[in-house]
Coordinates of N, CA and C in Angstrom, one line a residue:
X21 N -34.4 44.6 -23.8 CA -33.8 43.2 -23.7 C -33.4 43.0 -22.3
X22 N -33.7 41.7 -21.8 CA -33.5 41.4 -20.4 C -32.0 41.3 -20.1
X23 N -31.6 41.9 -19.0 CA -30.2 41.7 -18.6 C -30.0 40.4 -17.9
X24 N -28.9 39.7 -18.1 CA -28.6 38.5 -17.4 C -28.5 38.7 -15.9
X25 N -29.1 37.8 -15.1 CA -29.0 38.0 -13.6 C -27.7 37.5 -13.1
X26 N -27.3 38.0 -11.9 CA -26.0 37.6 -11.3 C -25.8 36.1 -11.2
X27 N -26.9 35.4 -10.9 CA -26.8 34.0 -10.7 C -26.4 33.3 -12.0
X28 N -26.8 33.8 -13.2 CA -26.4 33.2 -14.4 C -25.1 33.6 -14.9
X29 N -24.5 34.7 -14.5 CA -23.2 35.1 -15.0 C -22.1 34.6 -14.1
X30 N -22.3 34.7 -12.8 CA -21.2 34.3 -11.9 C -21.3 32.8 -11.5
X31 N -22.5 32.2 -11.3 CA -22.6 30.9 -10.8 C -23.0 29.9 -11.9
X32 N -23.4 30.4 -13.1 CA -23.9 29.5 -14.1 C -22.9 29.0 -15.0
X33 N -23.4 28.2 -15.9 CA -22.5 27.6 -17.0 C -23.1 28.0 -18.3
X34 N -22.3 28.4 -19.3 CA -22.8 28.8 -20.6 C -23.8 27.8 -21.1
X35 N -24.9 28.2 -21.5 CA -25.9 27.4 -22.1 C -26.8 26.7 -21.0
X36 N -26.5 26.9 -19.7 CA -27.3 26.3 -18.7 C -27.5 27.3 -17.6
X37 N -28.3 28.3 -17.8 CA -28.5 29.4 -16.9 C -29.0 28.9 -15.6
X38 N -28.4 29.5 -14.5 CA -28.9 29.1 -13.2 C -28.3 27.9 -12.6
X39 N -27.5 27.1 -13.4 CA -27.0 25.9 -12.8 C -25.6 26.2 -12.2
X40 N -25.5 25.9 -10.9 CA -24.2 26.2 -10.2 C -23.0 25.4 -10.9
X41 N -21.9 26.1 -11.0 CA -20.7 25.5 -11.6 C -20.3 24.3 -10.9
X42 N -20.5 24.3 -9.5 CA -20.1 23.1 -8.7 C -20.9 21.9 -9.1
X43 N -22.0 22.0 -9.7 CA -22.8 20.9 -10.1 C -22.2 20.2 -11.3
X44 N -21.4 20.9 -12.1 CA -20.7 20.3 -13.2 C -19.3 19.9 -12.9
X45 N -18.6 20.8 -12.3 CA -17.2 20.5 -12.0 C -17.0 20.7 -10.5
X46 N -16.9 19.6 -9.7 CA -16.9 19.7 -8.3 C -15.7 20.6 -7.8
X47 N -16.0 21.5 -6.9 CA -14.9 22.4 -6.3 C -14.0 21.5 -5.5
X48 N -12.7 21.8 -5.6 CA -11.7 21.1 -4.8 C -11.3 19.7 -5.4
X49 N -11.7 19.5 -6.6 CA -11.3 18.2 -7.3 C -9.8 18.2 -7.5
X50 N -9.2 17.1 -7.3 CA -7.7 16.9 -7.5 C -7.4 16.0 -8.6
X51 N -7.5 16.5 -9.8 CA -7.3 15.6 -11.0 C -6.0 14.9 -11.1
X52 N -4.9 15.6 -10.8 CA -3.6 15.0 -10.9 C -3.4 13.8 -9.9
X53 N -3.8 14.1 -8.7 CA -3.8 13.1 -7.7 C -4.6 11.9 -8.0
X54 N -5.8 12.1 -8.6 CA -6.7 11.1 -9.0 C -6.1 10.2 -10.1
X55 N -5.5 10.8 -11.1 CA -4.9 10.0 -12.2 C -3.7 9.2 -11.7
X56 N -2.9 9.9 -10.9 CA -1.7 9.2 -10.4 C -2.1 8.0 -9.5
X57 N -3.1 8.1 -8.7 CA -3.5 7.0 -7.8 C -4.2 5.9 -8.6
X58 N -4.9 6.3 -9.7 CA -5.5 5.3 -10.5 C -4.4 4.5 -11.2
X59 N -3.3 5.1 -11.6 CA -2.2 4.4 -12.3 C -1.5 3.5 -11.3
X60 N -1.4 3.9 -10.0 CA -0.8 3.0 -9.0 C -1.6 1.8 -8.8
X61 N -3.0 2.0 -8.7 CA -3.9 0.9 -8.5 C -3.8 -0.1 -9.7
X62 N -3.7 0.5 -10.9 CA -3.6 -0.3 -12.1 C -2.3 -1.1 -12.2
X63 N -1.2 -0.5 -11.7 CA 0.1 -1.2 -11.7 C 0.0 -2.4 -10.7
X64 N -0.6 -2.2 -9.5 CA -0.7 -3.3 -8.6 C -1.6 -4.4 -9.2
X65 N -2.7 -4.0 -9.8 CA -3.7 -5.0 -10.4 C -3.0 -5.8 -11.5
X66 N -2.3 -5.0 -12.3 CA -1.6 -5.7 -13.5 C -0.6 -6.7 -13.0
X67 N 0.2 -6.4 -12.0 CA 1.1 -7.3 -11.4 C 0.5 -8.6 -10.9
X68 N -0.6 -8.4 -10.2 CA -1.4 -9.5 -9.6 C -1.9 -10.4 -10.8
X69 N -2.5 -9.8 -11.8 CA -3.1 -10.5 -12.9 C -2.0 -11.3 -13.6
X70 N -0.8 -10.7 -13.9 CA 0.2 -11.4 -14.6 C 0.8 -12.6 -13.8
X71 N 0.9 -12.4 -12.5 CA 1.3 -13.5 -11.6 C 0.3 -14.6 -11.6
X72 N -1.0 -14.2 -11.6 CA -2.1 -15.2 -11.6 C -2.1 -16.0 -12.9
X73 N -1.8 -15.4 -14.1 CA -1.8 -16.1 -15.4 C -0.7 -17.1 -15.4
X74 N 0.4 -16.7 -14.8 CA 1.6 -17.6 -14.9 C 1.7 -18.6 -13.7
X75 N 0.7 -18.6 -12.8 CA 0.8 -19.5 -11.7 C -0.1 -20.7 -11.9
X76 N 0.4 -21.9 -11.4 CA -0.4 -23.1 -11.5 C -1.0 -23.5 -10.1
X77 N -0.8 -22.5 -9.1 CA -1.4 -22.8 -7.8 C -1.8 -21.4 -7.2
X78 N -3.0 -21.0 -7.5 CA -3.5 -19.7 -7.0 C -3.6 -19.6 -5.5
X79 N -3.9 -20.8 -4.9 CA -3.9 -20.8 -3.4 C -2.6 -20.4 -2.8
X80 N -1.5 -21.0 -3.4 CA -0.2 -20.6 -2.9 C 0.1 -19.2 -3.3
X81 N -0.2 -18.7 -4.5 CA 0.1 -17.4 -4.9 C -0.5 -16.3 -4.0
X82 N -1.8 -16.5 -3.6 CA -2.5 -15.5 -2.8 C -2.2 -15.7 -1.3
X83 N -1.3 -16.6 -1.0 CA -0.9 -16.7 0.4 C 0.3 -15.8 0.7
X84 N 0.9 -15.3 -0.4 CA 2.1 -14.4 -0.2 C 1.7 -13.0 0.3
X85 N 2.4 -12.5 1.2 CA 2.2 -11.1 1.7 C 2.3 -10.1 0.6
X86 N 3.2 -10.4 -0.4 CA 3.3 -9.5 -1.5 C 2.0 -9.3 -2.3
X87 N 1.3 -10.4 -2.6 CA 0.0 -10.3 -3.3 C -1.0 -9.6 -2.4
X88 N -1.1 -10.0 -1.2 CA -2.1 -9.5 -0.3 C -1.9 -7.9 -0.1
X89 N -0.6 -7.5 0.1 CA -0.4 -6.1 0.3 C -0.7 -5.3 -1.0
X90 N -0.4 -5.9 -2.2 CA -0.7 -5.2 -3.4 C -2.2 -5.2 -3.7
X91 N -3.0 -6.2 -3.2 CA -4.4 -6.1 -3.3 C -4.9 -4.9 -2.5
X92 N -4.4 -4.7 -1.3 CA -4.7 -3.6 -0.5 C -4.4 -2.3 -1.2
X93 N -3.2 -2.2 -1.8 CA -2.8 -1.0 -2.5 C -3.8 -0.7 -3.7
X94 N -4.1 -1.8 -4.5 CA -5.0 -1.6 -5.6 C -6.4 -1.1 -5.1
X95 N -6.9 -1.6 -4.0 CA -8.2 -1.2 -3.5 C -8.2 0.2 -2.9
X96 N -7.2 0.5 -2.1 CA -7.1 1.8 -1.4 C -6.8 2.9 -2.4
X97 N -5.9 2.6 -3.3 CA -5.6 3.7 -4.3 C -6.7 4.0 -5.3
X98 N -7.4 2.9 -5.7 CA -8.6 3.2 -6.5 C -9.6 4.0 -5.8
X99 N -9.8 3.6 -4.5 CA -10.8 4.4 -3.7 C -10.3 5.8 -3.5
X100 N -9.1 6.0 -3.2 CA -8.5 7.4 -3.1 C -8.6 8.2 -4.4
X101 N -8.4 7.5 -5.5 CA -8.5 8.2 -6.8 C -9.9 8.7 -7.1
X102 N -10.9 7.8 -6.7 CA -12.3 8.2 -6.9 C -12.6 9.4 -6.1
X103 N -12.1 9.4 -4.8 CA -12.5 10.5 -3.9 C -11.8 11.8 -4.3
X104 N -10.6 11.7 -4.9 CA -9.9 12.9 -5.3 C -10.5 13.5 -6.6
X105 N -11.0 12.6 -7.5 CA -11.6 13.0 -8.7 C -13.0 13.7 -8.4
X106 N -13.7 13.2 -7.4 CA -15.1 13.7 -7.1 C -15.1 14.7 -6.0
X107 N -13.9 15.2 -5.6 CA -13.7 16.2 -4.6 C -14.3 15.8 -3.2
X108 N -14.2 14.5 -2.9 CA -14.7 14.0 -1.6 C -13.6 14.1 -0.6
X109 N -13.9 14.0 0.7 CA -12.8 14.0 1.7 C -11.8 12.9 1.5
X110 N -10.6 13.1 1.8 CA -9.5 12.1 1.6 C -9.8 10.9 2.6
X111 N -9.2 9.8 2.2 CA -9.2 8.6 3.1 C -8.5 8.9 4.4
X112 N -8.9 8.2 5.4 CA -8.3 8.3 6.7 C -6.8 8.0 6.6
X113 N -5.9 8.8 7.3 CA -4.5 8.5 7.4 C -4.3 7.1 7.9
X114 N -5.2 6.6 8.7 CA -5.0 5.2 9.3 C -5.0 4.2 8.1
X115 N -5.9 4.4 7.1 CA -5.9 3.5 6.0 C -4.8 3.7 5.0
X116 N -4.5 5.0 4.7 CA -3.4 5.3 3.7 C -2.1 4.9 4.3
X117 N -1.9 5.1 5.6 CA -0.7 4.8 6.3 C -0.5 3.3 6.3
X118 N -1.6 2.5 6.6 CA -1.5 1.1 6.6 C -1.0 0.5 5.2
X119 N -1.6 1.1 4.2 CA -1.3 0.6 2.8 C 0.2 1.0 2.5
X120 N 0.6 2.2 2.9 CA 2.0 2.6 2.7 C 3.0 1.6 3.5
X121 N 2.7 1.3 4.8 CA 3.5 0.5 5.6 C 3.6 -0.9 5.0
X122 N 2.5 -1.5 4.6 CA 2.5 -2.9 4.1 C 3.3 -3.0 2.8
X123 N 3.0 -2.1 1.9 CA 3.7 -2.2 0.6 C 5.2 -1.8 0.8
X124 N 5.5 -1.0 1.8 CA 6.9 -0.7 2.0 C 7.6 -2.0 2.6
X125 N 6.9 -2.7 3.5 CA 7.5 -4.0 4.0 C 7.7 -4.9 2.8
X126 N 6.8 -5.0 1.9 CA 6.9 -5.8 0.7 C 8.2 -5.5 -0.1
X127 N 8.3 -4.2 -0.4 CA 9.5 -3.8 -1.2 C 10.8 -4.0 -0.5
X128 N 10.9 -3.6 0.8 CA 12.1 -3.7 1.6 C 12.5 -5.1 1.8
X129 N 11.6 -5.9 2.2 CA 11.9 -7.3 2.5 C 12.4 -8.0 1.2
X130 N 11.7 -7.7 0.1 CA 12.1 -8.4 -1.2 C 13.6 -8.0 -1.5
X131 N 13.8 -6.7 -1.5 CA 15.1 -6.2 -2.1 C 16.3 -6.4 -1.1
X132 N 16.0 -6.4 0.2 CA 17.1 -6.5 1.2 C 17.2 -7.9 1.8
X133 N 16.2 -8.7 1.7 CA 16.2 -10.0 2.3 C 16.1 -11.1 1.3
X134 N 15.0 -11.1 0.6 CA 14.7 -12.3 -0.3 C 15.6 -12.3 -1.6
X135 N 16.0 -11.1 -2.0 CA 16.9 -11.0 -3.2 C 18.4 -10.9 -2.8
X136 N 18.6 -11.0 -1.5 CA 20.0 -10.8 -1.0 C 20.5 -12.2 -0.6
X137 N 21.5 -12.7 -1.4 CA 22.0 -14.0 -1.1 C 22.7 -14.1 0.3
X138 N 23.2 -13.0 0.8 CA 23.9 -13.0 2.1 C 23.0 -12.9 3.3
X139 N 21.7 -12.7 3.0 CA 20.7 -12.6 4.1 C 20.4 -13.9 4.8
X140 N 20.6 -15.0 4.1 CA 20.3 -16.3 4.7 C 18.8 -16.7 4.4
X141 N 18.1 -15.8 3.8 CA 16.7 -16.1 3.5 C 16.3 -15.8 2.0
X142 N 17.3 -15.9 1.2 CA 17.1 -15.5 -0.2 C 16.1 -16.5 -0.9
X143 N 15.4 -16.0 -1.9 CA 14.5 -16.8 -2.7 C 14.7 -16.5 -4.2
X144 N 16.0 -16.6 -4.6 CA 16.3 -16.3 -6.0 C 16.0 -17.6 -6.9
X145 N 15.4 -17.4 -8.0 CA 15.0 -18.5 -8.9 C 14.8 -17.9 -10.3
X146 N 14.8 -18.8 -11.3 CA 14.6 -18.4 -12.7 C 13.1 -18.0 -12.8
X147 N 12.9 -16.9 -13.6 CA 11.5 -16.4 -13.8 C 11.2 -16.4 -15.2
X148 N 9.9 -16.6 -15.6 CA 9.4 -16.4 -16.9 C 9.3 -14.9 -17.2
X149 N 9.2 -14.5 -18.5 CA 9.0 -13.1 -18.7 C 7.8 -12.4 -18.0
X150 N 6.7 -13.1 -17.9 CA 5.5 -12.6 -17.2 C 5.9 -12.4 -15.7
X151 N 6.5 -13.4 -15.1 CA 6.9 -13.4 -13.7 C 7.8 -12.2 -13.5
X152 N 8.8 -12.0 -14.4 CA 9.7 -10.9 -14.2 C 9.0 -9.5 -14.2
X153 N 8.1 -9.3 -15.2 CA 7.3 -8.1 -15.2 C 6.5 -7.9 -13.9
X154 N 5.8 -9.0 -13.6 CA 5.0 -8.9 -12.4 C 5.8 -8.6 -11.1
X155 N 7.0 -9.3 -11.1 CA 7.9 -9.1 -10.0 C 8.3 -7.6 -9.8
X156 N 8.6 -7.0 -10.9 CA 9.0 -5.6 -10.8 C 7.8 -4.7 -10.4
X157 N 6.7 -5.0 -10.9 CA 5.5 -4.2 -10.6 C 5.1 -4.3 -9.1
X158 N 5.1 -5.5 -8.6 CA 4.7 -5.8 -7.3 C 5.7 -5.4 -6.2
X159 N 7.0 -5.5 -6.5 CA 8.0 -5.3 -5.5 C 8.8 -4.0 -5.6
X160 N 8.7 -3.4 -6.8 CA 9.4 -2.1 -7.0 C 8.5 -0.9 -7.3
X161 N 7.7 -1.1 -8.3 CA 6.9 0.0 -8.8 C 5.9 0.5 -7.8
X162 N 5.1 -0.5 -7.3 CA 4.1 -0.1 -6.3 C 4.6 0.5 -5.0
X163 N 5.7 -0.1 -4.4 CA 6.2 0.5 -3.2 C 6.8 2.0 -3.5
X164 N 7.5 2.1 -4.6 CA 8.0 3.5 -4.9 C 6.9 4.5 -5.2
X165 N 5.9 4.0 -5.9 CA 4.8 4.9 -6.3 C 4.0 5.3 -5.0
X166 N 3.8 4.3 -4.1 CA 3.1 4.6 -2.9 C 3.8 5.7 -2.0
X167 N 5.2 5.5 -2.0 CA 6.0 6.4 -1.2 C 5.9 7.8 -1.9
X168 N 6.0 7.9 -3.2 CA 5.9 9.1 -3.9 C 4.6 9.8 -3.7
X169 N 3.5 9.1 -3.7 CA 2.2 9.7 -3.4 C 2.1 10.3 -2.0
X170 N 2.7 9.5 -1.1 CA 2.7 10.0 0.3 C 3.6 11.3 0.4
X171 N 4.7 11.3 -0.2 CA 5.6 12.5 -0.1 C 5.2 13.7 -0.8
X172 N 4.5 13.5 -2.0 CA 4.2 14.7 -2.9 C 2.7 15.0 -2.8
X173 N 1.8 14.1 -2.8 CA 0.4 14.3 -2.9 C -0.4 14.3 -1.7
X174 N 0.2 14.0 -0.6 CA -0.5 13.8 0.7 C 0.0 14.8 1.7
X175 N -0.8 15.6 2.3 CA -0.4 16.6 3.3 C 0.1 15.9 4.5
X176 N 1.2 16.5 5.1 CA 1.8 15.8 6.3 C 1.0 16.0 7.5
X177 N 1.4 15.3 8.5 CA 0.8 15.4 9.9 C -0.4 14.6 10.2
X178 N -0.8 13.7 9.3 CA -2.0 12.9 9.5 C -1.7 11.6 10.4
X179 N -0.5 11.1 10.3 CA -0.2 9.9 11.0 C 0.0 10.1 12.5
X180 N -0.5 9.3 13.4 CA -0.4 9.4 14.8 C 0.4 8.2 15.4
X181 N 1.0 8.4 16.5 CA 1.8 7.3 17.1 C 1.0 6.1 17.3
X182 N -0.3 6.2 17.7 CA -1.1 5.0 17.9 C -1.3 4.2 16.6
X183 N -1.2 4.9 15.5 CA -1.4 4.2 14.2 C -0.3 3.1 14.0
X184 N 0.9 3.4 14.6 CA 2.1 2.5 14.3 C 1.8 1.1 14.8
X185 N 1.3 1.0 16.1 CA 1.0 -0.4 16.5 C -0.3 -0.9 16.0
X186 N -1.3 0.0 15.6 CA -2.5 -0.5 15.0 C -2.2 -1.1 13.6
X187 N -1.3 -0.6 12.9 CA -1.0 -1.1 11.6 C -0.3 -2.5 11.7
X188 N 0.3 -2.8 12.8 CA 1.0 -4.1 12.9 C 0.0 -5.3 13.1
X189 N -1.3 -5.0 13.3 CA -2.2 -6.1 13.5 C -2.2 -7.1 12.3
X190 N -2.2 -6.6 11.1 CA -2.2 -7.4 10.0 C -0.9 -8.2 9.8
X191 N 0.3 -7.6 9.9 CA 1.5 -8.4 9.8 C 1.6 -9.5 10.9
X192 N 1.1 -9.2 12.1 CA 1.1 -10.1 13.2 C 0.1 -11.3 12.9
X193 N -1.0 -11.0 12.3 CA -2.0 -12.1 12.0 C -1.5 -12.9 10.8
X194 N -0.6 -12.3 10.0 CA -0.1 -13.1 8.9 C 0.8 -14.2 9.4
X195 N 1.4 -14.1 10.5 CA 2.3 -15.2 11.0 C 1.5 -16.4 11.3
X196 N 0.5 -16.4 12.2 CA -0.3 -17.7 12.4 C -1.0 -18.2 11.1
X197 N -1.4 -17.3 10.2 CA -2.0 -17.7 8.9 C -1.0 -18.5 8.2
X198 N 0.3 -18.1 8.0 CA 1.3 -18.8 7.3 C 1.6 -20.1 7.9
X199 N 1.7 -20.1 9.3 CA 2.1 -21.3 10.0 C 1.0 -22.4 9.9
X200 N -0.2 -21.9 10.1 CA -1.4 -22.9 10.1 C -1.5 -23.5 8.7
X201 N -1.4 -22.6 7.7 CA -1.5 -23.1 6.3 C -0.4 -24.1 6.1
X202 N 0.8 -23.9 6.5 CA 1.9 -24.8 6.3 C 1.7 -26.1 7.0
X203 N 1.1 -26.0 8.2 CA 0.9 -27.3 9.0 C -0.2 -28.1 8.4
X204 N -1.1 -27.5 7.6 CA -2.2 -28.3 7.0 C -1.8 -28.9 5.7
X205 N -0.7 -28.5 5.1 CA -0.2 -29.1 3.9 C 0.8 -30.2 4.2
X206 N 0.9 -31.1 3.2 CA 1.8 -32.3 3.4 C 3.2 -31.8 3.4
X207 N 4.1 -32.5 4.2 CA 5.5 -32.2 4.1 C 6.0 -32.4 2.7
X208 N 6.9 -31.5 2.2 CA 7.4 -31.6 0.9 C 6.6 -30.8 -0.2
X209 N 5.4 -30.3 0.2 CA 4.6 -29.5 -0.7 C 5.4 -28.3 -1.1
X210 N 5.4 -28.0 -2.4 CA 6.1 -26.8 -2.9 C 5.4 -25.5 -2.4
X211 N 6.2 -24.6 -1.8 CA 5.6 -23.4 -1.2 C 4.8 -23.7 0.0
X212 N 5.1 -24.7 0.7 CA 4.4 -25.0 1.9 C 4.4 -23.8 2.9
X213 N 5.5 -23.2 3.0 CA 5.6 -22.0 3.8 C 6.1 -20.9 2.8
X214 N 5.4 -19.7 2.9 CA 5.6 -18.7 1.8 C 7.0 -18.1 1.7
X215 N 7.7 -18.0 2.9 CA 9.0 -17.4 2.9 C 10.0 -18.2 3.7
X216 N 11.2 -18.2 3.4 CA 12.2 -19.0 4.1 C 12.3 -18.7 5.6
X217 N 12.1 -17.5 6.0 CA 12.2 -17.1 7.4 C 10.9 -17.6 8.2
X218 N 9.9 -18.2 7.5 CA 8.8 -18.7 8.2 C 8.7 -20.3 8.0
X219 N 9.8 -20.8 7.4 CA 9.8 -22.3 7.1 C 10.1 -23.1 8.4
X220 N 9.1 -23.7 8.9 CA 9.3 -24.5 10.1 C 10.2 -25.7 9.9
X221 N 10.2 -26.3 8.7 CA 11.1 -27.4 8.4 C 12.5 -27.0 8.5
X222 N 12.8 -25.8 8.1 CA 14.2 -25.3 8.1 C 14.7 -24.8 9.5
X223 N 13.8 -24.1 10.2 CA 14.2 -23.4 11.4 C 13.5 -23.9 12.7
X224 N 12.5 -24.8 12.6 CA 11.8 -25.2 13.8 C 10.9 -24.0 14.3
X225 N 10.0 -24.4 15.2 CA 9.2 -23.3 15.8 C 10.0 -22.3 16.6
X226 N 11.0 -22.8 17.3 CA 11.8 -21.8 18.1 C 12.5 -20.8 17.2
X227 N 13.0 -21.3 16.1 CA 13.7 -20.4 15.1 C 12.7 -19.4 14.5
X228 N 11.5 -19.9 14.2 CA 10.5 -19.0 13.7 C 10.1 -18.0 14.7
X229 N 10.0 -18.3 15.9 CA 9.7 -17.3 17.0 C 10.7 -16.2 17.0
X230 N 12.0 -16.6 16.9 CA 13.1 -15.6 16.9 C 12.9 -14.7 15.7
X231 N 12.7 -15.3 14.5 CA 12.6 -14.5 13.3 C 11.4 -13.6 13.4
X232 N 10.3 -14.1 14.0 CA 9.1 -13.3 14.1 C 9.4 -12.0 15.0
X233 N 10.1 -12.2 16.1 CA 10.4 -11.1 16.9 C 11.3 -10.1 16.2
X234 N 12.3 -10.6 15.5 CA 13.2 -9.7 14.8 C 12.5 -8.9 13.7
X235 N 11.7 -9.6 12.9 CA 11.0 -8.9 11.8 C 9.9 -8.0 12.4
X236 N 9.3 -8.4 13.5 CA 8.2 -7.6 14.1 C 8.7 -6.3 14.6
X237 N 9.9 -6.4 15.3 CA 10.5 -5.2 15.8 C 10.9 -4.2 14.6
X238 N 11.4 -4.9 13.6 CA 11.8 -4.1 12.4 C 10.6 -3.4 11.8
X239 N 9.5 -4.1 11.7 CA 8.3 -3.5 11.1 C 7.8 -2.4 12.0
X240 N 7.8 -2.6 13.3 CA 7.4 -1.5 14.2 C 8.3 -0.3 14.1
X241 N 9.6 -0.5 14.0 CA 10.5 0.6 13.8 C 10.2 1.3 12.5
X242 N 9.9 0.6 11.4 CA 9.5 1.2 10.2 C 8.2 2.0 10.3
X243 N 7.2 1.5 11.0 CA 6.0 2.2 11.2 C 6.2 3.5 12.0
X244 N 7.0 3.4 13.1 CA 7.4 4.6 13.8 C 8.1 5.7 13.0
X245 N 9.0 5.2 12.1 CA 9.7 6.1 11.3 C 8.8 6.8 10.3
X246 N 7.8 6.1 9.8 CA 6.9 6.8 8.9 C 6.1 7.8 9.6
X247 N 5.7 7.5 10.8 CA 4.9 8.5 11.6 C 5.7 9.7 11.9
X248 N 7.0 9.5 12.3 CA 7.8 10.7 12.6 C 8.2 11.5 11.4
X249 N 8.5 10.8 10.3 CA 8.8 11.5 9.0 C 7.6 12.3 8.6
X250 N 6.4 11.7 8.8 CA 5.2 12.4 8.4 C 5.0 13.7 9.1
X251 N 5.6 13.8 10.3 CA 5.4 15.0 11.1 C 6.4 16.1 10.7
X252 N 7.5 15.7 10.2 CA 8.6 16.7 9.9 C 8.8 17.0 8.4
X253 N 8.2 16.2 7.5 CA 8.4 16.4 6.1 C 7.6 17.7 5.7
X254 N 8.2 18.4 4.7 CA 7.5 19.7 4.2 C 6.4 19.4 3.2
X255 N 5.6 20.4 3.0 CA 4.7 20.4 1.9 C 5.5 20.6 0.6
X256 N 5.3 19.7 -0.3 CA 6.0 19.8 -1.6 C 5.2 20.3 -2.7
X257 N 3.9 20.4 -2.6 CA 3.0 20.9 -3.6 C 1.9 21.8 -3.1
X258 N 1.3 22.5 -3.9 CA 0.2 23.4 -3.5 C -1.0 22.6 -3.1
X259 N -2.0 23.2 -2.5 CA -3.2 22.5 -1.9 C -4.1 21.8 -2.9
X260 N -4.1 22.2 -4.2 CA -5.1 21.7 -5.1 C -5.0 20.2 -5.3
X261 N -3.8 19.7 -5.4 CA -3.7 18.2 -5.6 C -3.3 17.4 -4.4
X262 N -3.1 18.1 -3.3 CA -2.8 17.3 -2.1 C -4.1 16.9 -1.3
X263 N -4.0 15.8 -0.7 CA -5.2 15.4 0.1 C -5.1 16.3 1.4
X264 N -6.3 16.6 1.8 CA -6.4 17.4 3.1 C -5.9 16.6 4.2
X265 N -5.2 17.2 5.1 CA -4.8 16.5 6.3 C -5.8 16.6 7.4
X266 N -5.8 15.6 8.4 CA -6.7 15.7 9.5 C -6.2 16.6 10.6
X267 N -5.1 17.2 10.3 CA -4.5 18.1 11.3 C -3.2 17.5 11.8
X268 N -2.4 18.4 12.4 CA -1.1 17.9 12.9 C -1.0 18.2 14.4
X269 N -1.9 17.8 15.2 CA -1.9 18.0 16.6 C -0.8 17.2 17.2
X270 N -0.8 17.0 18.6 CA 0.2 16.3 19.3 C 0.2 14.8 18.9
X271 N 1.3 14.2 19.0 CA 1.4 12.8 18.7 C 0.6 12.0 19.8
X272 N -0.1 11.0 19.3 CA -0.9 10.3 20.3 C -0.8 8.8 20.0

């Protein structure tokens, strides 16, 4: 009787002699990270869909930074989930850090500014049940889930100092987008300006410039904080489910 060869006993799969195990189950696959990221993407997508169903003006809806940042989360986390499931290299920290910063801005501005009556920029109003669910998904669930993914499932040391100002390109471009859109709409149009601190009718362009500087500095401070925390935070899980880091060389 023929003895099985080493290639079929050590590298093969039962019933498929000579087929490398890696051809069936990719080495380095991170199933927990993949499932968690898929759920984060689903939460963001669900919130966007629910808001879209309940909206009578999709142009206005998709002008909000909240919706745009959650679209980025849905796309980047679905992409990261696929790469973790198929054992492909992790997304660049420049991409994952951008998604984390933008959705963090969404959550922090909502909870500390827009939902805070003492901030001077509150946007409190009655919401339908669909709007309430979407609101929690987009402003609370996705920011917290993105932070959890970063802290638990992402290896530290990937963010660089130069990423902090690079990430600010999108928030800075959002300012002229919101102002130009508002200028093109007729005065009195509901939602002409997406947020009270960008409302030219209320603050004038001088006031908007001051608000932009204050928020811009706050966002840059948040970006720097994420970079520095990424350098000092510990590994909280083993290597199997964490994304590989690009290295933790000197800050640049």
